[in-house]
mmCIF file of C-alpha atoms in Angstrom:
data_model
loop_
_atom_site.group_PDB
_atom_site.id
_atom_site.type_symbol
_atom_site.label_atom_id
_atom_site.label_comp_id
_atom_site.label_asym_id
_atom_site.label_seq_id
_atom_site.Cartn_x
_atom_site.Cartn_y
_atom_site.Cartn_z
ATOM 1 C CA MET P 1 -160.713 87.624 -139.126
ATOM 2 C CA ILE P 2 -162.146 84.940 -141.243
ATOM 3 C CA ASN P 3 -162.408 87.442 -144.434
ATOM 4 C CA ASP P 4 -162.245 85.797 -147.939
ATOM 5 C CA GLY P 5 -161.575 89.345 -149.563
ATOM 6 C CA GLU P 6 -160.845 89.979 -152.632
ATOM 7 C CA ASN P 7 -158.427 86.937 -153.402
ATOM 8 C CA GLY P 8 -157.554 84.636 -150.715
ATOM 9 C CA ALA P 9 -159.626 82.370 -150.315
ATOM 10 C CA SER P 10 -158.618 81.258 -154.171
ATOM 11 C CA ARG P 11 -155.306 80.695 -152.968
ATOM 12 C CA SER P 12 -154.411 76.925 -152.003
ATOM 13 C CA MET P 13 -151.445 75.870 -149.338
ATOM 14 C CA THR P 14 -148.405 75.132 -150.902
ATOM 15 C CA GLY P 15 -146.409 72.417 -150.006
ATOM 16 C CA LYS P 16 -143.639 75.753 -149.427
ATOM 17 C CA THR P 17 -146.266 77.173 -146.612
ATOM 18 C CA ARG P 18 -146.504 74.196 -144.974
ATOM 19 C CA SER P 19 -141.424 75.232 -145.089
ATOM 20 C CA CYS P 20 -142.704 78.252 -143.535
ATOM 21 C CA ILE P 21 -145.261 77.390 -140.864
ATOM 22 C CA ASN P 22 -142.265 75.070 -140.064
ATOM 23 C CA GLU P 23 -139.760 77.484 -139.898
ATOM 24 C CA THR P 24 -142.139 79.808 -138.243
ATOM 25 C CA ALA P 25 -142.590 77.839 -134.956
ATOM 26 C CA GLN P 26 -138.282 77.146 -135.039
ATOM 27 C CA LEU P 27 -137.973 81.145 -135.676
ATOM 28 C CA ARG P 28 -140.544 81.541 -132.476
ATOM 29 C CA THR P 29 -138.554 78.988 -130.512
ATOM 30 C CA ALA P 30 -135.187 80.665 -131.079
ATOM 31 C CA SER P 31 -136.489 84.085 -130.874
ATOM 32 C CA ALA P 32 -137.149 85.330 -127.264
ATOM 33 C CA SER P 33 -139.292 88.278 -127.757
ATOM 34 C CA SER P 34 -142.349 89.407 -131.027
ATOM 35 C CA PRO P 35 -140.982 92.215 -133.115
ATOM 36 C CA SER P 36 -144.354 93.713 -132.499
ATOM 37 C CA ASP P 37 -143.319 94.212 -129.320
ATOM 38 C CA THR P 38 -139.961 95.951 -129.976
ATOM 39 C CA THR P 39 -142.098 98.051 -132.385
ATOM 40 C CA GLN P 40 -143.102 101.235 -131.236
ATOM 41 C CA ASN P 41 -146.548 102.746 -133.731
ATOM 42 C CA ALA P 42 -143.718 105.637 -135.088
ATOM 43 C CA GLY P 43 -144.981 105.093 -138.399
ATOM 44 C CA PHE P 44 -143.135 102.801 -141.171
ATOM 45 C CA SER P 45 -140.771 105.440 -142.547
ATOM 46 C CA SER P 46 -139.282 105.374 -138.321
ATOM 47 C CA ALA P 47 -138.781 102.846 -138.089
ATOM 48 C CA LEU P 48 -136.956 101.795 -141.583
ATOM 49 C CA ALA P 49 -134.892 104.711 -140.165
ATOM 50 C CA ALA P 50 -134.313 102.534 -137.141
ATOM 51 C CA THR P 51 -130.566 100.287 -136.336
ATOM 52 C CA PRO P 52 -130.944 97.083 -137.516
ATOM 53 C CA GLU P 53 -129.239 95.363 -134.030
ATOM 54 C CA ALA P 54 -133.052 94.648 -132.933
ATOM 55 C CA ALA P 55 -133.870 92.815 -135.981
ATOM 56 C CA SER P 56 -129.934 91.221 -136.570
ATOM 57 C CA SER P 57 -129.571 90.092 -132.543
ATOM 58 C CA VAL P 58 -130.468 86.538 -132.952
ATOM 59 C CA ALA P 59 -128.429 84.177 -134.710
ATOM 60 C CA LEU P 60 -130.618 82.908 -137.187
ATOM 61 C CA SER P 61 -129.919 80.522 -139.892
ATOM 62 C CA SER P 62 -130.461 82.500 -143.527
ATOM 63 C CA SER P 63 -133.003 79.819 -143.735
ATOM 64 C CA LEU P 64 -135.173 81.502 -141.278
ATOM 65 C CA LYS P 65 -134.163 85.075 -141.699
ATOM 66 C CA HIS P 66 -137.140 85.515 -144.196
ATOM 67 C CA ILE P 67 -139.563 83.914 -142.002
ATOM 68 C CA SER P 68 -138.429 86.805 -139.313
ATOM 69 C CA VAL P 69 -138.693 89.761 -141.856
ATOM 70 C CA ALA P 70 -141.427 89.540 -143.554
ATOM 71 C CA ARG P 71 -143.062 88.717 -140.276
ATOM 72 C CA GLU P 72 -142.454 91.866 -139.247
ATOM 73 C CA LEU P 73 -143.776 93.318 -141.646
ATOM 74 C CA ALA P 74 -146.978 92.271 -141.540
ATOM 75 C CA LEU P 75 -147.638 92.793 -137.871
ATOM 76 C CA ASP P 76 -146.462 95.969 -139.050
ATOM 77 C CA ILE P 77 -149.980 96.886 -142.096
ATOM 78 C CA ILE P 78 -151.311 94.809 -139.389
ATOM 79 C CA GLU P 79 -151.217 97.842 -136.957
ATOM 80 C CA GLY P 80 -151.536 100.288 -138.390
ATOM 81 C CA ARG P 81 -148.044 101.379 -138.593
ATOM 82 C CA TRP P 82 -147.090 100.928 -142.502
ATOM 83 C CA GLU P 83 -150.777 102.153 -143.743
ATOM 84 C CA SER P 84 -151.482 101.769 -147.836
ATOM 85 C CA SER P 85 -150.020 105.340 -148.581
ATOM 86 C CA GLN P 86 -146.428 104.216 -148.199
ATOM 87 C CA SER P 87 -144.524 102.490 -150.896
ATOM 88 C CA PHE P 88 -140.663 100.918 -150.474
ATOM 89 C CA THR P 89 -138.448 99.174 -152.186
ATOM 90 C CA LEU P 90 -136.223 95.545 -152.346
ATOM 91 C CA GLU P 91 -133.461 98.529 -150.625
ATOM 92 C CA ASP P 92 -135.508 99.984 -148.019
ATOM 93 C CA ILE P 93 -135.360 96.287 -146.280
ATOM 94 C CA GLN P 94 -131.890 95.182 -146.967
ATOM 95 C CA HIS P 95 -131.491 98.180 -144.826
ATOM 96 C CA ARG P 96 -133.735 97.819 -142.122
ATOM 97 C CA PHE P 97 -133.507 94.619 -141.798
ATOM 98 C CA ASP P 98 -129.527 94.283 -142.284
ATOM 99 C CA VAL P 99 -130.406 91.374 -144.645
ATOM 100 C CA SER P 100 -128.960 90.302 -148.626
ATOM 101 C CA ARG P 101 -131.123 91.244 -151.318
ATOM 102 C CA THR P 102 -131.972 86.824 -151.951
ATOM 103 C CA VAL P 103 -133.405 87.549 -148.443
ATOM 104 C CA ALA P 104 -134.812 90.860 -149.317
ATOM 105 C CA ARG P 105 -136.441 89.341 -153.005
ATOM 106 C CA GLU P 106 -137.944 85.946 -150.291
ATOM 107 C CA VAL P 107 -139.275 88.672 -147.571
ATOM 108 C CA THR P 108 -141.875 90.328 -151.016
ATOM 109 C CA ARG P 109 -142.475 86.683 -152.512
ATOM 110 C CA LEU P 110 -143.660 84.865 -149.064
ATOM 111 C CA LEU P 111 -145.305 88.694 -148.201
ATOM 112 C CA SER P 112 -146.763 88.559 -152.270
ATOM 113 C CA ASP P 113 -148.178 84.780 -151.726
ATOM 114 C CA VAL P 114 -150.989 85.698 -148.649
ATOM 115 C CA GLY P 115 -151.789 89.154 -150.605
ATOM 116 C CA ALA P 116 -150.332 91.342 -147.258
ATOM 117 C CA ILE P 117 -148.540 93.353 -150.603
ATOM 118 C CA LYS P 118 -148.629 94.171 -153.928
ATOM 119 C CA VAL P 119 -145.243 94.919 -156.068
ATOM 120 C CA ARG P 120 -145.571 97.556 -158.612
ATOM 121 C CA ARG P 121 -143.057 98.071 -161.252
ATOM 122 C CA ARG P 122 -141.746 100.993 -160.771
ATOM 123 C CA LYS P 123 -143.930 102.296 -158.257
ATOM 124 C CA GLY P 124 -142.580 100.346 -155.138
ATOM 125 C CA ILE P 125 -144.241 98.008 -152.269
ATOM 126 C CA ASN P 126 -147.318 98.675 -150.789
ATOM 127 C CA PRO P 127 -149.411 96.696 -148.309
ATOM 128 C CA GLN P 128 -152.621 95.804 -148.192
ATOM 129 C CA PRO P 129 -155.544 95.567 -146.545
ATOM 130 C CA THR P 130 -156.029 92.381 -144.619
ATOM 131 C CA SER P 131 -159.262 91.314 -145.700
ATOM 132 C CA MET P 132 -157.598 90.903 -148.961
ATOM 133 C CA TRP P 133 -155.104 88.676 -147.520
ATOM 134 C CA ALA P 134 -155.522 84.544 -147.756
ATOM 135 C CA ALA P 135 -157.616 84.114 -144.566
ATOM 136 C CA LEU P 136 -156.491 80.551 -143.818
ATOM 137 C CA ASN P 137 -153.040 80.486 -144.560
ATOM 138 C CA PRO P 138 -151.523 79.435 -141.515
ATOM 139 C CA VAL P 139 -148.790 81.430 -142.162
ATOM 140 C CA VAL P 140 -151.255 84.318 -142.172
ATOM 141 C CA ILE P 141 -153.191 82.409 -138.605
ATOM 142 C CA GLU P 142 -150.293 82.396 -137.011
ATOM 143 C CA TRP P 143 -149.470 86.679 -137.689
ATOM 144 C CA MET P 144 -152.991 87.654 -136.432
ATOM 145 C CA LEU P 145 -152.354 85.265 -133.712
ATOM 146 C CA HIS P 146 -149.590 86.964 -132.735
ATOM 147 C CA SER P 147 -150.937 90.406 -133.349
ATOM 148 C CA SER P 148 -153.439 93.248 -131.541
ATOM 149 C CA LYS P 149 -155.992 91.375 -133.394
ATOM 150 C CA ARG P 150 -156.108 88.348 -131.912
ATOM 151 C CA SER P 151 -159.018 88.348 -130.202
ATOM 152 C CA GLU P 152 -161.306 88.740 -133.131
ATOM 153 C CA GLU P 153 -159.107 85.897 -134.599
ATOM 154 C CA LEU P 154 -159.831 83.267 -132.384
ATOM 155 C CA ARG P 155 -163.305 83.968 -132.046
ATOM 156 C CA ALA P 156 -163.695 83.606 -136.067
ATOM 157 C CA LEU P 157 -161.357 80.827 -136.132
ATOM 158 C CA THR P 158 -163.999 79.078 -133.239
ATOM 159 C CA GLU P 159 -166.278 79.187 -135.205
ATOM 160 C CA LEU P 160 -165.132 77.958 -137.949
ATOM 161 C CA ARG P 161 -164.222 74.492 -136.342
ATOM 162 C CA LEU P 162 -167.906 74.354 -135.093
ATOM 163 C CA ALA P 163 -169.168 73.921 -138.045
ATOM 164 C CA VAL P 164 -166.489 72.260 -139.141
ATOM 165 C CA GLU P 165 -165.071 69.299 -136.969
ATOM 166 C CA PRO P 166 -168.404 67.079 -135.771
ATOM 167 C CA ILE P 167 -169.151 66.640 -139.029
ATOM 168 C CA ALA P 168 -164.969 65.610 -139.662
ATOM 169 C CA ALA P 169 -165.094 63.631 -136.880
ATOM 170 C CA ALA P 170 -168.681 61.501 -137.979
ATOM 171 C CA LYS P 171 -166.878 61.389 -141.029
ATOM 172 C CA ALA P 172 -163.543 59.207 -140.311
ATOM 173 C CA ALA P 173 -166.094 56.883 -138.796
ATOM 174 C CA GLU P 174 -166.889 56.451 -141.767
ATOM 175 C CA HIS P 175 -163.937 56.260 -143.825
ATOM 176 C CA ALA P 176 -160.835 56.407 -141.417
ATOM 177 C CA PRO P 177 -158.513 53.052 -141.988
ATOM 178 C CA VAL P 178 -158.882 50.134 -139.405
ATOM 179 C CA GLU P 179 -155.662 51.480 -138.659
ATOM 180 C CA ILE P 180 -156.225 54.692 -138.200
ATOM 181 C CA LYS P 181 -159.530 53.964 -136.600
ATOM 182 C CA SER P 182 -157.092 52.484 -133.933
ATOM 183 C CA ARG P 183 -154.881 55.025 -133.444
ATOM 184 C CA MET P 184 -157.471 56.850 -131.941
ATOM 185 C CA PRO P 185 -158.610 54.889 -128.383
ATOM 186 C CA VAL P 186 -154.526 55.009 -127.925
ATOM 187 C CA LEU P 187 -153.958 58.325 -128.094
ATOM 188 C CA ALA P 188 -156.778 59.500 -126.576
ATOM 189 C CA ARG P 189 -155.288 57.699 -123.557
ATOM 190 C CA GLU P 190 -151.904 58.770 -124.089
ATOM 191 C CA MET P 191 -153.378 62.512 -123.670
ATOM 192 C CA ARG P 192 -155.228 61.628 -120.602
ATOM 193 C CA LYS P 193 -151.730 60.090 -119.226
ATOM 194 C CA ALA P 194 -150.596 63.712 -119.710
ATOM 195 C CA GLY P 195 -153.225 65.681 -118.830
ATOM 196 C CA GLU P 196 -153.365 64.455 -115.820
ATOM 197 C CA SER P 197 -149.945 64.205 -115.057
ATOM 198 C CA GLY P 198 -149.328 67.840 -115.919
ATOM 199 C CA ASP P 199 -147.015 67.195 -119.170
ATOM 200 C CA LEU P 200 -148.727 69.156 -120.946
ATOM 201 C CA ASP P 201 -146.117 69.325 -123.666
ATOM 202 C CA ASP P 202 -146.962 65.851 -125.008
ATOM 203 C CA PHE P 203 -150.453 66.942 -124.267
ATOM 204 C CA HIS P 204 -150.462 69.544 -126.612
ATOM 205 C CA ALA P 205 -147.979 67.279 -129.518
ATOM 206 C CA MET P 206 -151.003 64.594 -129.103
ATOM 207 C CA ASP P 207 -153.647 66.929 -129.619
ATOM 208 C CA ILE P 208 -152.561 68.149 -132.651
ATOM 209 C CA GLU P 209 -152.195 64.579 -133.520
ATOM 210 C CA PHE P 210 -155.904 63.851 -132.738
ATOM 211 C CA HIS P 211 -156.978 66.436 -134.468
ATOM 212 C CA SER P 212 -154.983 66.227 -137.655
ATOM 213 C CA LEU P 213 -155.892 62.612 -137.846
ATOM 214 C CA LEU P 214 -159.638 62.901 -138.517
ATOM 215 C CA LEU P 215 -159.552 65.960 -140.606
ATOM 216 C CA LYS P 216 -157.404 64.047 -142.971
ATOM 217 C CA TYR P 217 -158.929 60.439 -142.955
ATOM 218 C CA SER P 218 -162.719 61.944 -143.231
ATOM 219 C CA GLY P 219 -162.600 61.183 -146.581
ATOM 220 C CA ASN P 220 -163.169 64.420 -147.742
ATOM 221 C CA ASP P 221 -160.315 66.001 -149.399
ATOM 222 C CA LEU P 222 -161.407 70.154 -147.894
ATOM 223 C CA PHE P 223 -161.755 69.194 -144.937
ATOM 224 C CA ALA P 224 -158.431 67.249 -144.894
ATOM 225 C CA ALA P 225 -157.077 70.341 -146.634
ATOM 226 C CA LEU P 226 -157.438 72.379 -142.828
ATOM 227 C CA SER P 227 -155.626 69.944 -141.166
ATOM 228 C CA ASP P 228 -152.891 71.994 -141.011
ATOM 229 C CA ILE P 229 -154.818 75.123 -140.009
ATOM 230 C CA VAL P 230 -156.068 73.183 -137.289
ATOM 231 C CA ALA P 231 -153.134 72.567 -135.955
ATOM 232 C CA THR P 232 -151.862 76.409 -136.285
ATOM 233 C CA ILE P 233 -154.297 77.007 -133.768
ATOM 234 C CA LEU P 234 -154.386 74.477 -130.732
ATOM 235 C CA ARG P 235 -150.341 75.242 -131.079
ATOM 236 C CA GLY P 236 -151.274 79.829 -131.408
ATOM 237 C CA ARG P 237 -153.576 79.373 -128.593
ATOM 238 C CA VAL P 238 -150.454 77.481 -126.188
ATOM 239 C CA GLU P 239 -148.271 79.660 -127.867
ATOM 240 C CA ILE P 240 -150.603 83.324 -126.601
ATOM 241 C CA GLY P 241 -151.300 81.194 -122.997
ATOM 242 C CA LEU P 242 -155.004 80.725 -123.675
ATOM 243 C CA TYR P 243 -154.617 77.692 -123.232
ATOM 244 C CA PRO P 244 -155.982 75.560 -119.802
ATOM 245 C CA GLN P 245 -153.097 75.091 -117.496
ATOM 246 C CA ARG P 246 -154.646 71.556 -117.349
ATOM 247 C CA PRO P 247 -157.102 70.646 -119.883
ATOM 248 C CA GLU P 248 -160.247 70.242 -118.579
ATOM 249 C CA PRO P 249 -161.821 66.652 -116.716
ATOM 250 C CA GLU P 250 -164.477 67.396 -119.060
ATOM 251 C CA ALA P 251 -162.365 67.855 -122.832
ATOM 252 C CA LEU P 252 -160.483 64.608 -121.761
ATOM 253 C CA ALA P 253 -163.424 62.958 -121.372
ATOM 254 C CA ALA P 254 -165.253 64.114 -124.624
ATOM 255 C CA HIS P 255 -161.333 63.121 -126.633
ATOM 256 C CA GLU P 256 -161.808 59.523 -125.284
ATOM 257 C CA GLU P 257 -165.747 59.952 -126.910
ATOM 258 C CA VAL P 258 -164.637 60.808 -130.335
ATOM 259 C CA ALA P 259 -161.540 58.300 -130.418
ATOM 260 C CA GLU P 260 -164.587 55.364 -129.045
ATOM 261 C CA GLY P 261 -166.665 56.475 -131.911
ATOM 262 C CA ILE P 262 -164.375 56.597 -133.919
ATOM 263 C CA TRP P 263 -162.424 53.062 -133.239
ATOM 264 C CA ARG P 264 -166.044 51.421 -133.210
ATOM 265 C CA SER P 265 -167.405 53.085 -136.258
ATOM 266 C CA ASP P 266 -170.162 54.878 -135.049
ATOM 267 C CA PRO P 267 -170.391 58.492 -136.388
ATOM 268 C CA SER P 268 -173.054 59.693 -133.681
ATOM 269 C CA VAL P 269 -170.765 59.079 -131.432
ATOM 270 C CA ALA P 270 -167.832 60.799 -132.634
ATOM 271 C CA ARG P 271 -170.103 63.998 -133.914
ATOM 272 C CA GLU P 272 -171.648 63.835 -130.079
ATOM 273 C CA GLY P 273 -167.336 64.008 -128.328
ATOM 274 C CA MET P 274 -166.478 66.515 -130.802
ATOM 275 C CA ARG P 275 -169.261 68.496 -130.515
ATOM 276 C CA ARG P 276 -168.270 68.972 -126.430
ATOM 277 C CA ILE P 277 -164.944 69.314 -127.538
ATOM 278 C CA VAL P 278 -164.999 72.287 -129.759
ATOM 279 C CA ASP P 279 -168.656 73.603 -128.217
ATOM 280 C CA GLU P 280 -165.250 73.732 -124.548
ATOM 281 C CA VAL P 281 -163.518 75.713 -126.684
ATOM 282 C CA ASP P 282 -165.435 78.374 -127.357
ATOM 283 C CA GLU P 283 -166.451 78.873 -124.284
ATOM 284 C CA ALA P 284 -163.131 78.929 -122.794
ATOM 285 C CA ILE P 285 -162.234 81.847 -125.661
ATOM 286 C CA SER P 286 -165.236 83.285 -124.517
ATOM 287 C CA GLN P 287 -163.842 83.978 -121.110
ATOM 288 C CA SER P 288 -160.880 84.997 -121.713
ATOM 289 C CA ILE P 289 -161.403 86.939 -124.534
#
C-alpha cells in the first residue's frame, strides 16, 4: 500500500512517532485481541453508540490509551466502517471509549499527524482516504498489517526492501565503523544458533537488530531513516503469523554471507547475500498471500 499521496511522503518521522511505535508494541502485548475483531461492520454511527466495555476491558496506562483508541479508529477507516461523509467530535470519542478529553485530543493529534483525519473548526473530524496517509510511517504500517489490507501492504513493503536493502548492505560494507562490522558476524552466528534451536523470540530480536544496523550504518541518511520501518515490517510478519516457525537454512546462510561481506568490507558479497535474503522473503510472501 505504499502510496505517497498528497501529503504522506512529506511527513517525516519524529521522536514522538518512535515513541508511538514502542507504545503500540506494549499495547499489543497487553491486549488479548485486535479491535478489528470485535468491531462489526454495522457502520460508524452504530459503533459510536456501542458500550465502552470492550475498549476499556484491558487495564491500560494513560500513556497507552490514546494509542489503543487511535488504532481502532484507524482500522474503522481502513475497513470502511467510518465513511468520509461522517464526522464526529471529541465528545464522540470520549463517550465511545470512556476516555478523558485530554486522551481524545491525543487521539486526534496522532491520527492527524499521519494524515488519517482532518479536523475542521466547527465542522468536526472527518476521515481521509488511506492514499493521503503517511505510508512510510511505522505506525501506519502497523495498522495496515493488522487490517484486511495486509496482503497489499506486505507486497508493497517487500518491493521496497528488494529495492533498498541489497544496496544498503553493500554500502554498510564500505562505510560502517569497525565495531559495527565486527558485530555482524557475531549476530549471524547467534541467529543461526537461536534459529536452529527454535528460540524464535531471540532470533526475531536479533534479526531486527541485524537489518537495522546495516541500514543505519550504510552511510546513506535516507536508508538509515528506513531502519524503524524495516523493524516494523519484521515484527509485523511475526505478529500476523506470516513468518516460518523455523528459519530456512538458506536464509541463515544468506545472513552469514551478508555479515561476512560487511566484516571483510566486500560490497559485492554483502549485496548478493542480502539479495538472497529479500528474494526468499518475496517468495515466502507470494506463497502466503
